[in-house]
Amino acid sequence: MGARYFHFEEAYISLGRDKSIVISRAKNENFSKRRTVGASKVDSRSFEIVVKNNKSQAVELAIFDQIPKPVINDISVEATERSGGVMDPATGRVKWELLLSPQERADLVMRYEVKYPKKERIILE
């Protein structure tokens, strides 16, 4: 029997944490609020993701986050800011592809609004 070959499109292998790449994600309280619009409530959320390359060479990174996906038809979610990130509408997953020079920092912002009926109670945190 001959040799068998396998072709893989992508493979994700974790090599552990790189302490020279620093990533933080924080909720921005100045843009996170709740308001009433007619028979609905609208909750706005904003997050800031900071990526810093402390290495002496450039690095290529893919950063992922996710916008909530509602399971009830009366609830809608709209991305209002993604800082150039590409969102998959089916999953709500947002992907940023970055090339950071040595000592470079990238600030990414992700904002979204959740609109739902007043009678519903939702938890976004």
Coordinates of N, CA, C and O in Angstrom, one line a residue:
M1 N 0.8 -1.2 0.0 CA 0.0 0.0 0.0 C 0.9 1.2 0.0 O 1.9 1.3 0.7
G2 N 0.6 2.2 -0.8 CA 1.4 3.4 -1.0 C 1.2 4.4 0.2 O 0.4 4.2 1.1
A3 N 2.0 5.4 0.2 CA 1.9 6.5 1.3 C 0.7 7.3 1.1 O 0.1 7.5 0.0
R4 N 0.1 7.7 2.2 CA -1.0 8.6 2.2 C -0.6 10.0 2.6 O 0.2 10.2 3.5
Y5 N -1.2 11.0 1.9 CA -0.9 12.4 2.1 C -2.2 13.1 2.5 O -3.2 12.8 2.0
F6 N -2.0 14.0 3.4 CA -3.1 14.8 3.9 C -2.9 16.2 3.6 O -1.7 16.7 3.8
H7 N -3.9 16.9 3.2 CA -3.8 18.4 3.0 C -4.6 19.1 4.0 O -5.8 18.8 4.1
F8 N -4.0 20.1 4.7 CA -4.7 20.9 5.7 C -4.7 22.3 5.2 O -3.7 22.9 4.9
E9 N -5.9 22.9 5.2 CA -6.0 24.3 4.9 C -5.4 25.2 6.0 O -4.7 26.1 5.7
E10 N -5.9 25.0 7.2 CA -5.4 25.8 8.4 C -5.2 24.8 9.5 O -6.0 23.9 9.7
A11 N -4.2 25.1 10.3 CA -4.0 24.3 11.5 C -3.6 25.3 12.6 O -2.8 26.2 12.5
Y12 N -4.3 25.2 13.8 CA -4.0 26.1 14.9 C -3.3 25.3 16.0 O -3.8 24.3 16.5
I13 N -2.1 25.7 16.3 CA -1.3 25.1 17.3 C -0.9 26.1 18.3 O -0.3 27.1 18.0
S14 N -1.2 25.8 19.5 CA -0.8 26.8 20.6 C 0.6 26.5 21.0 O 1.0 25.3 21.4
L15 N 1.5 27.5 21.0 CA 2.8 27.3 21.4 C 3.0 27.9 22.8 O 4.2 28.2 23.2
G16 N 1.9 28.2 23.5 CA 2.0 28.9 24.8 C 1.9 30.4 24.7 O 1.8 31.0 23.6
R17 N 2.0 31.0 25.8 CA 1.8 32.5 25.9 C 3.2 33.1 25.6 O 4.2 32.7 26.1
D18 N 3.1 34.2 24.8 CA 4.3 35.0 24.5 C 4.2 36.3 25.4 O 3.3 37.1 25.1
K19 N 5.1 36.4 26.3 CA 5.0 37.5 27.3 C 5.4 38.8 26.6 O 5.2 39.9 27.2
S20 N 5.9 38.8 25.4 CA 6.3 40.0 24.7 C 5.1 40.6 23.9 O 5.3 41.7 23.4
I21 N 4.0 39.9 23.9 CA 2.8 40.4 23.2 C 1.8 40.7 24.4 O 1.4 39.7 25.0
V22 N 1.4 41.9 24.6 CA 0.5 42.2 25.6 C -0.9 42.6 25.0 O -0.9 43.5 24.2
I23 N -1.9 42.0 25.5 CA -3.3 42.3 25.0 C -4.2 42.5 26.2 O -4.2 41.7 27.2
S24 N -4.9 43.6 26.2 CA -5.9 43.9 27.2 C -7.2 44.2 26.6 O -7.3 44.8 25.5
R25 N -8.3 43.9 27.3 CA -9.7 44.2 26.8 C -10.4 44.8 28.0 O -10.5 44.2 29.1
A26 N -11.0 46.0 27.8 CA -11.7 46.7 28.9 C -13.0 47.3 28.4 O -13.0 47.8 27.3
K27 N -14.0 47.3 29.3 CA -15.3 48.0 28.9 C -15.1 49.5 29.1 O -14.5 49.9 30.0
N28 N -15.6 50.2 28.1 CA -15.5 51.7 28.1 C -16.8 52.2 28.7 O -17.9 52.2 28.0
E29 N -16.9 52.6 29.9 CA -18.1 53.0 30.6 C -18.7 54.3 30.0 O -19.9 54.5 30.1
N30 N -17.9 55.1 29.3 CA -18.4 56.4 28.8 C -19.4 56.1 27.6 O -20.2 56.9 27.3
F31 N -19.2 55.0 26.9 CA -20.1 54.6 25.8 C -21.1 53.5 26.1 O -21.9 53.2 25.2
S32 N -21.1 53.0 27.3 CA -22.0 51.9 27.7 C -23.2 52.6 28.4 O -23.0 53.2 29.5
K33 N -24.4 52.4 27.8 CA -25.5 53.1 28.5 C -26.8 52.4 28.0 O -26.8 51.5 27.1
R34 N -27.9 52.7 28.7 CA -29.2 52.1 28.4 C -30.2 53.3 28.2 O -30.2 54.3 28.9
R35 N -31.0 53.2 27.2 CA -32.0 54.2 26.9 C -33.3 53.5 26.4 O -33.3 52.3 26.0
T36 N -34.4 54.2 26.5 CA -35.7 53.7 26.0 C -36.1 54.4 24.8 O -36.0 55.6 24.6
V37 N -36.5 53.6 23.8 CA -37.0 54.2 22.5 C -38.3 53.5 22.2 O -38.4 52.3 21.8
G38 N -39.4 54.3 22.4 CA -40.7 53.7 22.1 C -41.0 52.5 23.1 O -40.9 52.7 24.3
A39 N -41.4 51.4 22.5 CA -41.7 50.2 23.3 C -40.5 49.3 23.5 O -40.6 48.2 23.9
S40 N -39.3 49.8 23.2 CA -38.1 49.0 23.3 C -37.0 49.7 24.2 O -37.1 50.9 24.4
K41 N -36.1 48.9 24.7 CA -34.9 49.4 25.4 C -33.8 49.2 24.5 O -33.7 48.2 23.7
V42 N -32.8 50.1 24.5 CA -31.5 49.9 23.8 C -30.4 50.0 24.7 O -30.2 51.0 25.4
D43 N -29.6 48.9 24.8 CA -28.3 48.9 25.6 C -27.2 49.1 24.6 O -27.1 48.3 23.7
S44 N -26.3 50.0 24.9 CA -25.1 50.2 24.1 C -23.9 49.7 25.0 O -23.8 49.9 26.2
R45 N -22.9 49.0 24.3 CA -21.7 48.5 25.0 C -20.5 48.9 24.1 O -20.6 48.9 22.9
S46 N -19.4 49.2 24.8 CA -18.2 49.6 24.1 C -17.0 48.9 24.8 O -17.0 49.0 26.0
F47 N -16.1 48.3 24.0 CA -14.9 47.7 24.6 C -13.7 48.2 23.8 O -13.8 48.4 22.6
E48 N -12.6 48.4 24.5 CA -11.4 48.8 23.9 C -10.4 47.6 24.1 O -10.2 47.1 25.2
I49 N -9.8 47.2 23.0 CA -8.8 46.2 23.0 C -7.5 46.8 22.6 O -7.3 47.5 21.6
V50 N -6.5 46.7 23.5 CA -5.1 47.3 23.3 C -4.2 46.1 23.1 O -4.1 45.2 23.9
V51 N -3.4 46.2 22.0 CA -2.4 45.2 21.6 C -1.1 45.9 21.5 O -0.9 46.9 20.8
K52 N -0.1 45.4 22.2 CA 1.3 46.0 22.3 C 2.3 44.9 21.9 O 2.3 43.9 22.5
N53 N 3.2 45.2 21.0 CA 4.3 44.4 20.6 C 5.5 44.9 21.3 O 6.1 45.9 20.9
N54 N 6.0 44.2 22.3 CA 7.2 44.5 23.0 C 8.4 43.8 22.5 O 9.5 43.9 23.0
K55 N 8.3 43.1 21.3 CA 9.4 42.4 20.7 C 10.3 43.4 19.9 O 9.9 44.5 19.7
S56 N 11.5 42.9 19.5 CA 12.4 43.6 18.7 C 12.2 43.4 17.2 O 12.9 43.9 16.4
Q57 N 11.2 42.6 16.9 CA 10.9 42.4 15.5 C 9.4 42.5 15.3 O 8.6 42.4 16.3
A58 N 8.9 42.7 14.0 CA 7.5 42.8 13.7 C 6.8 41.5 14.0 O 7.4 40.4 13.8
V59 N 5.5 41.5 14.3 CA 4.7 40.3 14.5 C 3.4 40.5 13.7 O 2.9 41.6 13.6
E60 N 2.9 39.4 13.2 CA 1.6 39.3 12.6 C 0.6 38.6 13.5 O 0.9 37.5 14.0
L61 N -0.5 39.3 13.8 CA -1.5 38.7 14.7 C -2.9 38.7 14.2 O -3.2 39.6 13.3
A62 N -3.7 37.8 14.6 CA -5.1 37.8 14.4 C -5.8 37.9 15.7 O -5.5 37.0 16.6
I63 N -6.6 38.9 15.9 CA -7.3 39.1 17.2 C -8.8 38.8 16.9 O -9.3 39.3 15.9
F64 N -9.4 38.1 17.8 CA -10.8 37.7 17.7 C -11.6 38.2 18.9 O -11.1 38.2 20.0
D65 N -12.8 38.6 18.6 CA -13.8 38.9 19.7 C -15.2 38.6 19.1 O -15.2 38.1 17.9
Q66 N -16.2 38.8 19.9 CA -17.5 38.4 19.4 C -18.6 39.4 19.8 O -18.6 39.8 21.0
I67 N -19.5 39.7 18.9 CA -20.7 40.5 19.2 C -21.8 39.5 19.6 O -21.9 38.4 18.9
P68 N -22.6 39.7 20.6 CA -23.6 38.8 21.0 C -24.6 38.4 19.9 O -24.9 39.3 19.1
K69 N -25.0 37.2 19.8 CA -25.9 36.7 18.8 C -27.2 36.4 19.5 O -27.3 35.5 20.4
P70 N -28.3 37.1 19.2 CA -29.6 36.8 19.9 C -30.2 35.5 19.5 O -30.1 35.1 18.3
V71 N -30.9 34.8 20.4 CA -31.6 33.6 20.0 C -33.1 33.8 20.0 O -33.9 32.9 19.6
I72 N -33.5 35.0 20.3 CA -35.0 35.4 20.3 C -35.1 36.4 19.2 O -34.4 37.4 19.1
N73 N -36.2 36.3 18.4 CA -36.4 37.2 17.3 C -36.7 38.6 17.6 O -36.4 39.5 16.9
D74 N -37.2 38.8 18.8 CA -37.6 40.2 19.3 C -36.3 41.0 19.7 O -36.4 42.2 19.9
I75 N -35.2 40.4 19.8 CA -33.9 41.0 20.2 C -33.1 41.2 18.9 O -32.9 40.2 18.2
S76 N -32.5 42.4 18.7 CA -31.6 42.6 17.6 C -30.3 43.2 18.1 O -30.3 44.0 19.1
V77 N -29.2 42.9 17.5 CA -27.9 43.4 17.8 C -27.3 44.0 16.6 O -27.3 43.4 15.5
E78 N -26.8 45.2 16.8 CA -26.1 45.9 15.6 C -24.7 46.4 16.0 O -24.6 47.0 17.1
A79 N -23.8 46.0 15.2 CA -22.4 46.5 15.5 C -22.3 47.9 15.0 O -22.6 48.2 13.8
T80 N -21.9 48.8 15.9 CA -21.8 50.2 15.5 C -20.4 50.7 15.2 O -20.2 51.7 14.6
E81 N -19.4 49.9 15.7 CA -18.0 50.3 15.5 C -17.1 49.0 15.6 O -17.4 48.2 16.6
R82 N -16.2 48.8 14.7 CA -15.4 47.6 14.7 C -13.9 47.9 14.4 O -13.1 47.0 14.3
S83 N -13.5 49.1 14.3 CA -12.1 49.6 14.1 C -11.5 48.8 12.9 O -10.4 48.3 13.0
G84 N -12.3 48.6 11.9 CA -11.7 47.9 10.7 C -11.8 46.4 10.8 O -11.4 45.7 9.8
G85 N -12.3 45.8 11.9 CA -12.4 44.4 12.0 C -13.5 43.9 11.1 O -14.5 44.6 10.8
V86 N -13.4 42.6 10.7 CA -14.3 42.0 9.8 C -15.2 41.1 10.6 O -14.7 40.2 11.3
M87 N -16.6 41.3 10.5 CA -17.5 40.5 11.3 C -18.2 39.4 10.4 O -18.6 39.7 9.3
D88 N -18.3 38.2 10.9 CA -19.0 37.2 10.3 C -20.5 37.3 10.8 O -20.7 37.1 12.0
P89 N -21.4 37.7 9.9 CA -22.8 37.9 10.4 C -23.5 36.7 10.9 O -24.4 36.8 11.8
A90 N -23.1 35.5 10.6 CA -23.7 34.3 11.1 C -23.3 34.0 12.5 O -24.2 33.5 13.3
T91 N -22.1 34.3 12.9 CA -21.6 34.0 14.3 C -21.4 35.2 15.1 O -21.4 35.1 16.4
G92 N -21.3 36.4 14.5 CA -21.0 37.6 15.3 C -19.5 37.7 15.6 O -19.1 38.7 16.3
R93 N -18.7 36.8 15.1 CA -17.3 36.8 15.4 C -16.6 38.0 14.6 O -16.8 38.1 13.4
V94 N -15.8 38.8 15.3 CA -15.0 39.9 14.7 C -13.6 39.5 14.7 O -13.0 39.0 15.7
K95 N -12.9 39.7 13.5 CA -11.5 39.4 13.4 C -10.7 40.6 12.9 O -11.1 41.2 11.9
W96 N -9.6 40.9 13.6 CA -8.7 41.9 13.2 C -7.4 41.2 12.8 O -6.9 40.4 13.5
E97 N -6.8 41.6 11.6 CA -5.5 41.1 11.3 C -4.5 42.2 11.4 O -4.7 43.3 10.7
L98 N -3.5 42.1 12.2 CA -2.6 43.2 12.5 C -1.2 42.8 12.1 O -0.8 41.6 12.3
L99 N -0.4 43.8 11.7 CA 1.0 43.6 11.5 C 1.6 44.7 12.4 O 1.5 45.9 12.0
L100 N 2.2 44.4 13.5 CA 2.7 45.4 14.4 C 4.3 45.4 14.4 O 4.9 44.4 14.5
S101 N 4.8 46.6 14.2 CA 6.2 46.8 14.2 C 6.7 46.7 15.6 O 6.0 46.7 16.6
P102 N 8.1 46.6 15.8 CA 8.6 46.5 17.2 C 8.1 47.7 18.0 O 8.1 48.9 17.5
Q103 N 7.7 47.5 19.2 CA 7.2 48.5 20.2 C 6.0 49.2 19.7 O 5.6 50.2 20.3
E104 N 5.3 48.7 18.7 CA 4.1 49.4 18.2 C 2.9 48.9 19.0 O 2.8 47.8 19.5
R105 N 1.9 49.8 19.1 CA 0.6 49.5 19.9 C -0.5 49.8 18.9 O -0.5 50.7 18.1
A106 N -1.6 48.9 19.1 CA -2.8 49.1 18.3 C -4.0 49.2 19.3 O -4.1 48.4 20.2
D107 N -4.8 50.2 19.0 CA -6.0 50.4 19.8 C -7.2 50.0 19.0 O -7.5 50.7 18.0
L108 N -8.0 49.0 19.4 CA -9.2 48.6 18.7 C -10.4 48.9 19.5 O -10.4 48.7 20.7
V109 N -11.5 49.3 18.8 CA -12.7 49.6 19.5 C -13.8 48.7 18.9 O -13.9 48.6 17.7
M110 N -14.6 48.1 19.8 CA -15.8 47.3 19.4 C -17.0 47.9 20.1 O -17.0 47.9 21.4
R111 N -18.0 48.4 19.4 CA -19.2 48.9 20.0 C -20.4 48.2 19.3 O -20.4 47.9 18.1
Y112 N -21.4 48.0 20.1 CA -22.7 47.4 19.6 C -23.8 47.8 20.4 O -23.7 48.3 21.5
E113 N -25.0 47.8 19.8 CA -26.3 48.1 20.5 C -27.2 46.9 20.4 O -27.3 46.2 19.4
V114 N -27.9 46.7 21.6 CA -28.8 45.6 21.7 C -30.2 46.2 21.9 O -30.4 47.0 22.8
K115 N -31.1 45.9 21.0 CA -32.5 46.5 21.1 C -33.4 45.3 21.4 O -33.4 44.3 20.8
Y116 N -34.3 45.5 22.5 CA -35.1 44.5 22.9 C -36.4 45.1 23.5 O -36.4 46.2 23.9
P117 N -37.5 44.3 23.6 CA -38.8 44.8 24.2 C -38.6 45.1 25.7 O -37.8 44.5 26.4
K118 N -39.3 46.2 26.1 CA -39.3 46.6 27.5 C -39.5 45.4 28.5 O -39.0 45.4 29.6
K119 N -40.4 44.5 28.1 CA -40.8 43.4 29.0 C -39.7 42.4 29.2 O -39.8 41.6 30.1
E120 N -38.8 42.3 28.3 CA -37.7 41.3 28.4 C -36.6 41.8 29.3 O -36.4 43.0 29.5
R121 N -36.0 40.9 30.0 CA -34.8 41.2 30.8 C -33.6 40.4 30.2 O -33.7 39.2 29.9
I122 N -32.6 41.2 29.9 CA -31.4 40.5 29.3 C -30.2 40.9 30.2 O -30.1 41.9 30.9
I123 N -29.2 40.0 30.1 CA -27.9 40.2 30.8 C -26.8 40.2 29.7 O -26.6 39.3 29.0
L124 N -26.1 41.4 29.7 CA -25.1 41.5 28.6 C -23.7 41.4 29.2 O -22.7 41.4 28.5
E125 N -23.5 41.3 30.5 CA -22.2 41.2 31.1 C -21.7 39.8 31.2 O -22.4 38.9 31.5

